[in-house]
mmCIF file with all atom_site columns, C-alpha atoms in Angstrom:
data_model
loop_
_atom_site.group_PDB
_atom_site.id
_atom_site.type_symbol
_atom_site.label_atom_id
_atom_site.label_alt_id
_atom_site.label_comp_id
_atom_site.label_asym_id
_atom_site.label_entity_id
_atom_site.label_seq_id
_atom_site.pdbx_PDB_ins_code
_atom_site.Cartn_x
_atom_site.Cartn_y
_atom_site.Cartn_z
_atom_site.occupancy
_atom_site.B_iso_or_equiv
_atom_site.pdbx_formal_charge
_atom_site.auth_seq_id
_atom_site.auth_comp_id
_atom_site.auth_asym_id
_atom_site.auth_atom_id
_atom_site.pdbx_PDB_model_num
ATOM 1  C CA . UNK A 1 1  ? 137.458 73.181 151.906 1.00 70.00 ? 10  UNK A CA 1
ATOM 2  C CA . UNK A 1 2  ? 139.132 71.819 148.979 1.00 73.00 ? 11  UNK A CA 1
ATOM 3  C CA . UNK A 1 3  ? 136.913 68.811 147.054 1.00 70.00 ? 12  UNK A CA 1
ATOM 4  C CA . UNK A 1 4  ? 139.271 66.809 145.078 1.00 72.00 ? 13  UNK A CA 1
ATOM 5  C CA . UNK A 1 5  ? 137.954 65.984 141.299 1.00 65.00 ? 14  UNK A CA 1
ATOM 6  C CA . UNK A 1 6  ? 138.775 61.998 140.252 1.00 65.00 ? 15  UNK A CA 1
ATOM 7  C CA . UNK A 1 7  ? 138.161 60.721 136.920 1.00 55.00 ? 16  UNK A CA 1
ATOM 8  C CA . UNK A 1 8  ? 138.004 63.570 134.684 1.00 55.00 ? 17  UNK A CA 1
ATOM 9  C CA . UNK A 1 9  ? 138.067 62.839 130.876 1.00 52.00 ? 18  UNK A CA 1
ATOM 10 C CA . UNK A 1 10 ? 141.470 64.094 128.995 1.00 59.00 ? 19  UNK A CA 1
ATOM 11 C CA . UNK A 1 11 ? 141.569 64.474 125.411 1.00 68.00 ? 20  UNK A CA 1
ATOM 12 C CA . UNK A 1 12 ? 144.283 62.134 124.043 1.00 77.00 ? 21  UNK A CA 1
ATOM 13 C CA . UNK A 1 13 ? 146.871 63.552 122.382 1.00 74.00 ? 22  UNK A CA 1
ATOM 14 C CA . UNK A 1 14 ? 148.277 61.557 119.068 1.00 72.00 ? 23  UNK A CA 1
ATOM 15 C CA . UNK A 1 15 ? 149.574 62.079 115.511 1.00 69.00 ? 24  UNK A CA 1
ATOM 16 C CA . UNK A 1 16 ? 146.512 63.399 114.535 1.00 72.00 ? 25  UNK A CA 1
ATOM 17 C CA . UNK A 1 17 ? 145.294 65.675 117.211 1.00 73.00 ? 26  UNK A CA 1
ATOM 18 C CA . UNK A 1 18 ? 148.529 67.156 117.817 1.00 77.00 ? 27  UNK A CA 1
ATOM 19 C CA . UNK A 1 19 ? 148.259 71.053 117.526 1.00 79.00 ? 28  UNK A CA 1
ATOM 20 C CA . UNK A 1 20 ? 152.100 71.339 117.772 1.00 83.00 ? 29  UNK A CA 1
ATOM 21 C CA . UNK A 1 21 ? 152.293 73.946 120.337 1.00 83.00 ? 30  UNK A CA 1
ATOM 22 C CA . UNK A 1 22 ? 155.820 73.136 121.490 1.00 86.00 ? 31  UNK A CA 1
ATOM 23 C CA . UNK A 1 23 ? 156.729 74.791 118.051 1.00 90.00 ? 32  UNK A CA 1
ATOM 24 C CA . UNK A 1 24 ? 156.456 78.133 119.699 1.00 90.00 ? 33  UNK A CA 1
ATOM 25 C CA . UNK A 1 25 ? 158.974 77.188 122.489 1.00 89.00 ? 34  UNK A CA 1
ATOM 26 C CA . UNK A 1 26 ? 161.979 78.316 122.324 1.00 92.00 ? 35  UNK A CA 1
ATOM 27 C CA . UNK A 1 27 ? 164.349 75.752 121.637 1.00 94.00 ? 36  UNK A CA 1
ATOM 28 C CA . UNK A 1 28 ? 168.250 75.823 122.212 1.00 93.00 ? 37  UNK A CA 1
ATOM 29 C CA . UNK A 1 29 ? 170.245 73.893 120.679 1.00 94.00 ? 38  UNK A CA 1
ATOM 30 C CA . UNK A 1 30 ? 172.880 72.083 122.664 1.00 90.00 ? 39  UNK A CA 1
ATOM 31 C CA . UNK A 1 31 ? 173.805 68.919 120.365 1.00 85.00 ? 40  UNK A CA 1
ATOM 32 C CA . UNK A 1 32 ? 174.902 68.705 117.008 1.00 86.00 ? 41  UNK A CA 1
ATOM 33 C CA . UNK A 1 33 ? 171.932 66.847 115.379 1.00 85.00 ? 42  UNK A CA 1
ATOM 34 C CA . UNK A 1 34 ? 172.254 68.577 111.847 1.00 92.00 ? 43  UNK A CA 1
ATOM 35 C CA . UNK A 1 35 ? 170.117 70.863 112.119 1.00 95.00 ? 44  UNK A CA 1
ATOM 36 C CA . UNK A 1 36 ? 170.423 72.753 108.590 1.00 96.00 ? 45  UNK A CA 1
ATOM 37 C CA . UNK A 1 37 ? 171.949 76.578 109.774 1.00 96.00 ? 46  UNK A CA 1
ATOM 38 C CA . UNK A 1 38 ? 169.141 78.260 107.971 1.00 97.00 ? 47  UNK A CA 1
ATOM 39 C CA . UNK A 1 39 ? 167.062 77.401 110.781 1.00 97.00 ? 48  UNK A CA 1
ATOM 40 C CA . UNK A 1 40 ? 169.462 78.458 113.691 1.00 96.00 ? 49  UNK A CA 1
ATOM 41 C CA . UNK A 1 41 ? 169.584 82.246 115.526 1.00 96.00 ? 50  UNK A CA 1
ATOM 42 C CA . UNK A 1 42 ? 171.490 82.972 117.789 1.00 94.00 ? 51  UNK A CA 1
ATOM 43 C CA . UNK A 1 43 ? 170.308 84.378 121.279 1.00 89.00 ? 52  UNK A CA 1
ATOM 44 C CA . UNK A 1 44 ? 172.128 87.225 122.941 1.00 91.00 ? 53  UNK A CA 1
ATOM 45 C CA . UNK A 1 45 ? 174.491 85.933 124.392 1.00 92.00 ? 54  UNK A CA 1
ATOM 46 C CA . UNK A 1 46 ? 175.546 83.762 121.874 1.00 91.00 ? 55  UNK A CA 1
ATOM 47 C CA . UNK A 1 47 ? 173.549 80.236 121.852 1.00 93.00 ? 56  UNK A CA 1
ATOM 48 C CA . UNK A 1 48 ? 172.330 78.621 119.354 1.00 95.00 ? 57  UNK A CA 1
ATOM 49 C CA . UNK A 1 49 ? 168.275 78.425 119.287 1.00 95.00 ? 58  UNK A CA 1
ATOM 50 C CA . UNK A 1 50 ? 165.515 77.033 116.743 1.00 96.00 ? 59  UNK A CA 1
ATOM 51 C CA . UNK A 1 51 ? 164.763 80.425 114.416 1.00 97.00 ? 60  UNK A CA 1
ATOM 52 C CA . UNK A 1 52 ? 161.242 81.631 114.630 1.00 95.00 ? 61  UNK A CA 1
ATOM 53 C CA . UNK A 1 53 ? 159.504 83.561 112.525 1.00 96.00 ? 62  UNK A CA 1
ATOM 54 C CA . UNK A 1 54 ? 157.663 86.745 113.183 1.00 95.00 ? 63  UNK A CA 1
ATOM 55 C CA . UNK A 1 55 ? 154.282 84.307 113.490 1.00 94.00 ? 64  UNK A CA 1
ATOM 56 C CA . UNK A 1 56 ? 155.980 83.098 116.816 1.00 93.00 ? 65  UNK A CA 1
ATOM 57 C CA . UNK A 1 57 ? 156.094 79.518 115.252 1.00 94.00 ? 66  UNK A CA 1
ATOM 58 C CA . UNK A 1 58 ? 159.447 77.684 114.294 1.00 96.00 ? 67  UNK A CA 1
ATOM 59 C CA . UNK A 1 59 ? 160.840 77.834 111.150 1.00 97.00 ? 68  UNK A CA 1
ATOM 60 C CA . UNK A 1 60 ? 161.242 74.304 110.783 1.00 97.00 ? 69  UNK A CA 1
ATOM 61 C CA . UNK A 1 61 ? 157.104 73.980 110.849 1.00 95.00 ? 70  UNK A CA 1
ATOM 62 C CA . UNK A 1 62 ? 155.204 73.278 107.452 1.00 94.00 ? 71  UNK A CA 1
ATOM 63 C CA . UNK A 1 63 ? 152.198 75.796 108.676 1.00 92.00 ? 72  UNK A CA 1
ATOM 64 C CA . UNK A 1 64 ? 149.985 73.674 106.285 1.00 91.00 ? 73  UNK A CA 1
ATOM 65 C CA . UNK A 1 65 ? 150.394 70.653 107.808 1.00 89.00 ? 74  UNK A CA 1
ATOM 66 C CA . UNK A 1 66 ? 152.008 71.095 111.066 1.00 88.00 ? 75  UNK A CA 1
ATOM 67 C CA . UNK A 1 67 ? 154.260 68.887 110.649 1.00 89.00 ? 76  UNK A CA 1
ATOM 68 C CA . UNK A 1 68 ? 158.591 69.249 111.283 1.00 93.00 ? 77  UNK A CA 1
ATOM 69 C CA . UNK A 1 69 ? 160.078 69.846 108.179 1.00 95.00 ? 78  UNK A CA 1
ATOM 70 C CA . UNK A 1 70 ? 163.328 68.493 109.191 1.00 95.00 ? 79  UNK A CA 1
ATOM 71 C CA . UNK A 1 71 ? 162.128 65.590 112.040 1.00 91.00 ? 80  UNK A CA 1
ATOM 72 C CA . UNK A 1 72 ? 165.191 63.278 110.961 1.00 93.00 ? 81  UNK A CA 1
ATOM 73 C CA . UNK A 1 73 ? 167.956 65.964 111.796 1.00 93.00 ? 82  UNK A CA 1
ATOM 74 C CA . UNK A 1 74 ? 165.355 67.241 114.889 1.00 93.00 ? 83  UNK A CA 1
ATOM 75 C CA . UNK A 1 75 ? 166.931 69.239 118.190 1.00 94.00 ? 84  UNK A CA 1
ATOM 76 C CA . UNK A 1 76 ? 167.791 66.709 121.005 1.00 92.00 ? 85  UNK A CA 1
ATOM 77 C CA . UNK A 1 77 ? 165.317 68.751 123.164 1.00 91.00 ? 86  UNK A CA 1
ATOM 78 C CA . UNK A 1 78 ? 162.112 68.607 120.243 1.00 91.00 ? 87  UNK A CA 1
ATOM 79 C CA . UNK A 1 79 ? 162.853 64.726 120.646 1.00 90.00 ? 88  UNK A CA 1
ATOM 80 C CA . UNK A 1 80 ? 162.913 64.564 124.033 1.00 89.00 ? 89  UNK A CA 1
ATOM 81 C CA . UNK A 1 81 ? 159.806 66.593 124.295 1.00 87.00 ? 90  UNK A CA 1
ATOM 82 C CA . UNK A 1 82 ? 157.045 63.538 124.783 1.00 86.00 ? 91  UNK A CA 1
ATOM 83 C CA . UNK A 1 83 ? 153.702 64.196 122.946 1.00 83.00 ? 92  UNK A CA 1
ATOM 84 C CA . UNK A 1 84 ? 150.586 63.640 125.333 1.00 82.00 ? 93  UNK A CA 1
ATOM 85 C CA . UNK A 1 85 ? 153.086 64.562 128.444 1.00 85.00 ? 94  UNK A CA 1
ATOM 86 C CA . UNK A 1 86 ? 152.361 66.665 131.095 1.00 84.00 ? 95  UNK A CA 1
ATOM 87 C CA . UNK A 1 87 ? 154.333 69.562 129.861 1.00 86.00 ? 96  UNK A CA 1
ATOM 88 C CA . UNK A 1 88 ? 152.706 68.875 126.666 1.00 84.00 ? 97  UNK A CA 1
ATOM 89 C CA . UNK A 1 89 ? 149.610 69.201 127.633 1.00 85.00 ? 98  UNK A CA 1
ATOM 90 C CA . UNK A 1 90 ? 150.495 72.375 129.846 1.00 86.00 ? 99  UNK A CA 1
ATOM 91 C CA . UNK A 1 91 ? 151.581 74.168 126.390 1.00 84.00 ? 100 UNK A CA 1
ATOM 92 C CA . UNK A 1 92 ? 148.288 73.077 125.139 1.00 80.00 ? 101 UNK A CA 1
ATOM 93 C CA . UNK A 1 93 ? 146.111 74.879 127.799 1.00 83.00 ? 102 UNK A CA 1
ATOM 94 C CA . UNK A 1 94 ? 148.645 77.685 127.349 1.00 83.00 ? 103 UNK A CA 1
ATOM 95 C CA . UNK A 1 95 ? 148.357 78.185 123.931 1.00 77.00 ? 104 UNK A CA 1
ATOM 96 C CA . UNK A 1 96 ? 144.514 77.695 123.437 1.00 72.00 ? 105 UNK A CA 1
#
């Protein structure tokens, strides 16, 4: 039998409390937002993608603050990506 659990607390997830664990997605890149080309690789067959660095995290992430060094000219997909969603939170559970 399968009891189903109702009204279980959820951390909120804001500015503040934002761990930024879609950084270690990998991100293609499949607009033209200006993303400067010292952040781009390319994948093996040829796509663009967010660089990472050997930590795993993007390259565009200050690792002091956590913060997107270059939000303004931000992938399509990074600003599609919806803090406190449920794919947000997945990547949260995933990562800690």
């Amino acid at each position: 039998m399968v009891i189903d659990v109702k009204n279980i607390a959820v951390e909120e997830v804001t500015c503040s409390t934002c761990q930024a664990c879609c950084c270690r997605l990998e991100v293609m890149l499949i607009t033209d937002t200006g993303v400067p080309k010292k952040y781009i690789a390319q994948d093996r067959w040829g796509g663009e993608t967010m660089l990472r660095l050997d930590d795993g995290w993007c390259s565009a992430l200050d690792r002091e603050t956590m913060l997107c060094t270059i939000y303004e000219q931000r992938p399509w997909i990074c600003r599609e990506f919806e803090m406190g969603s449920d794919e947000c939170r997945d990547e949260r559970t995933a990562f800690l």
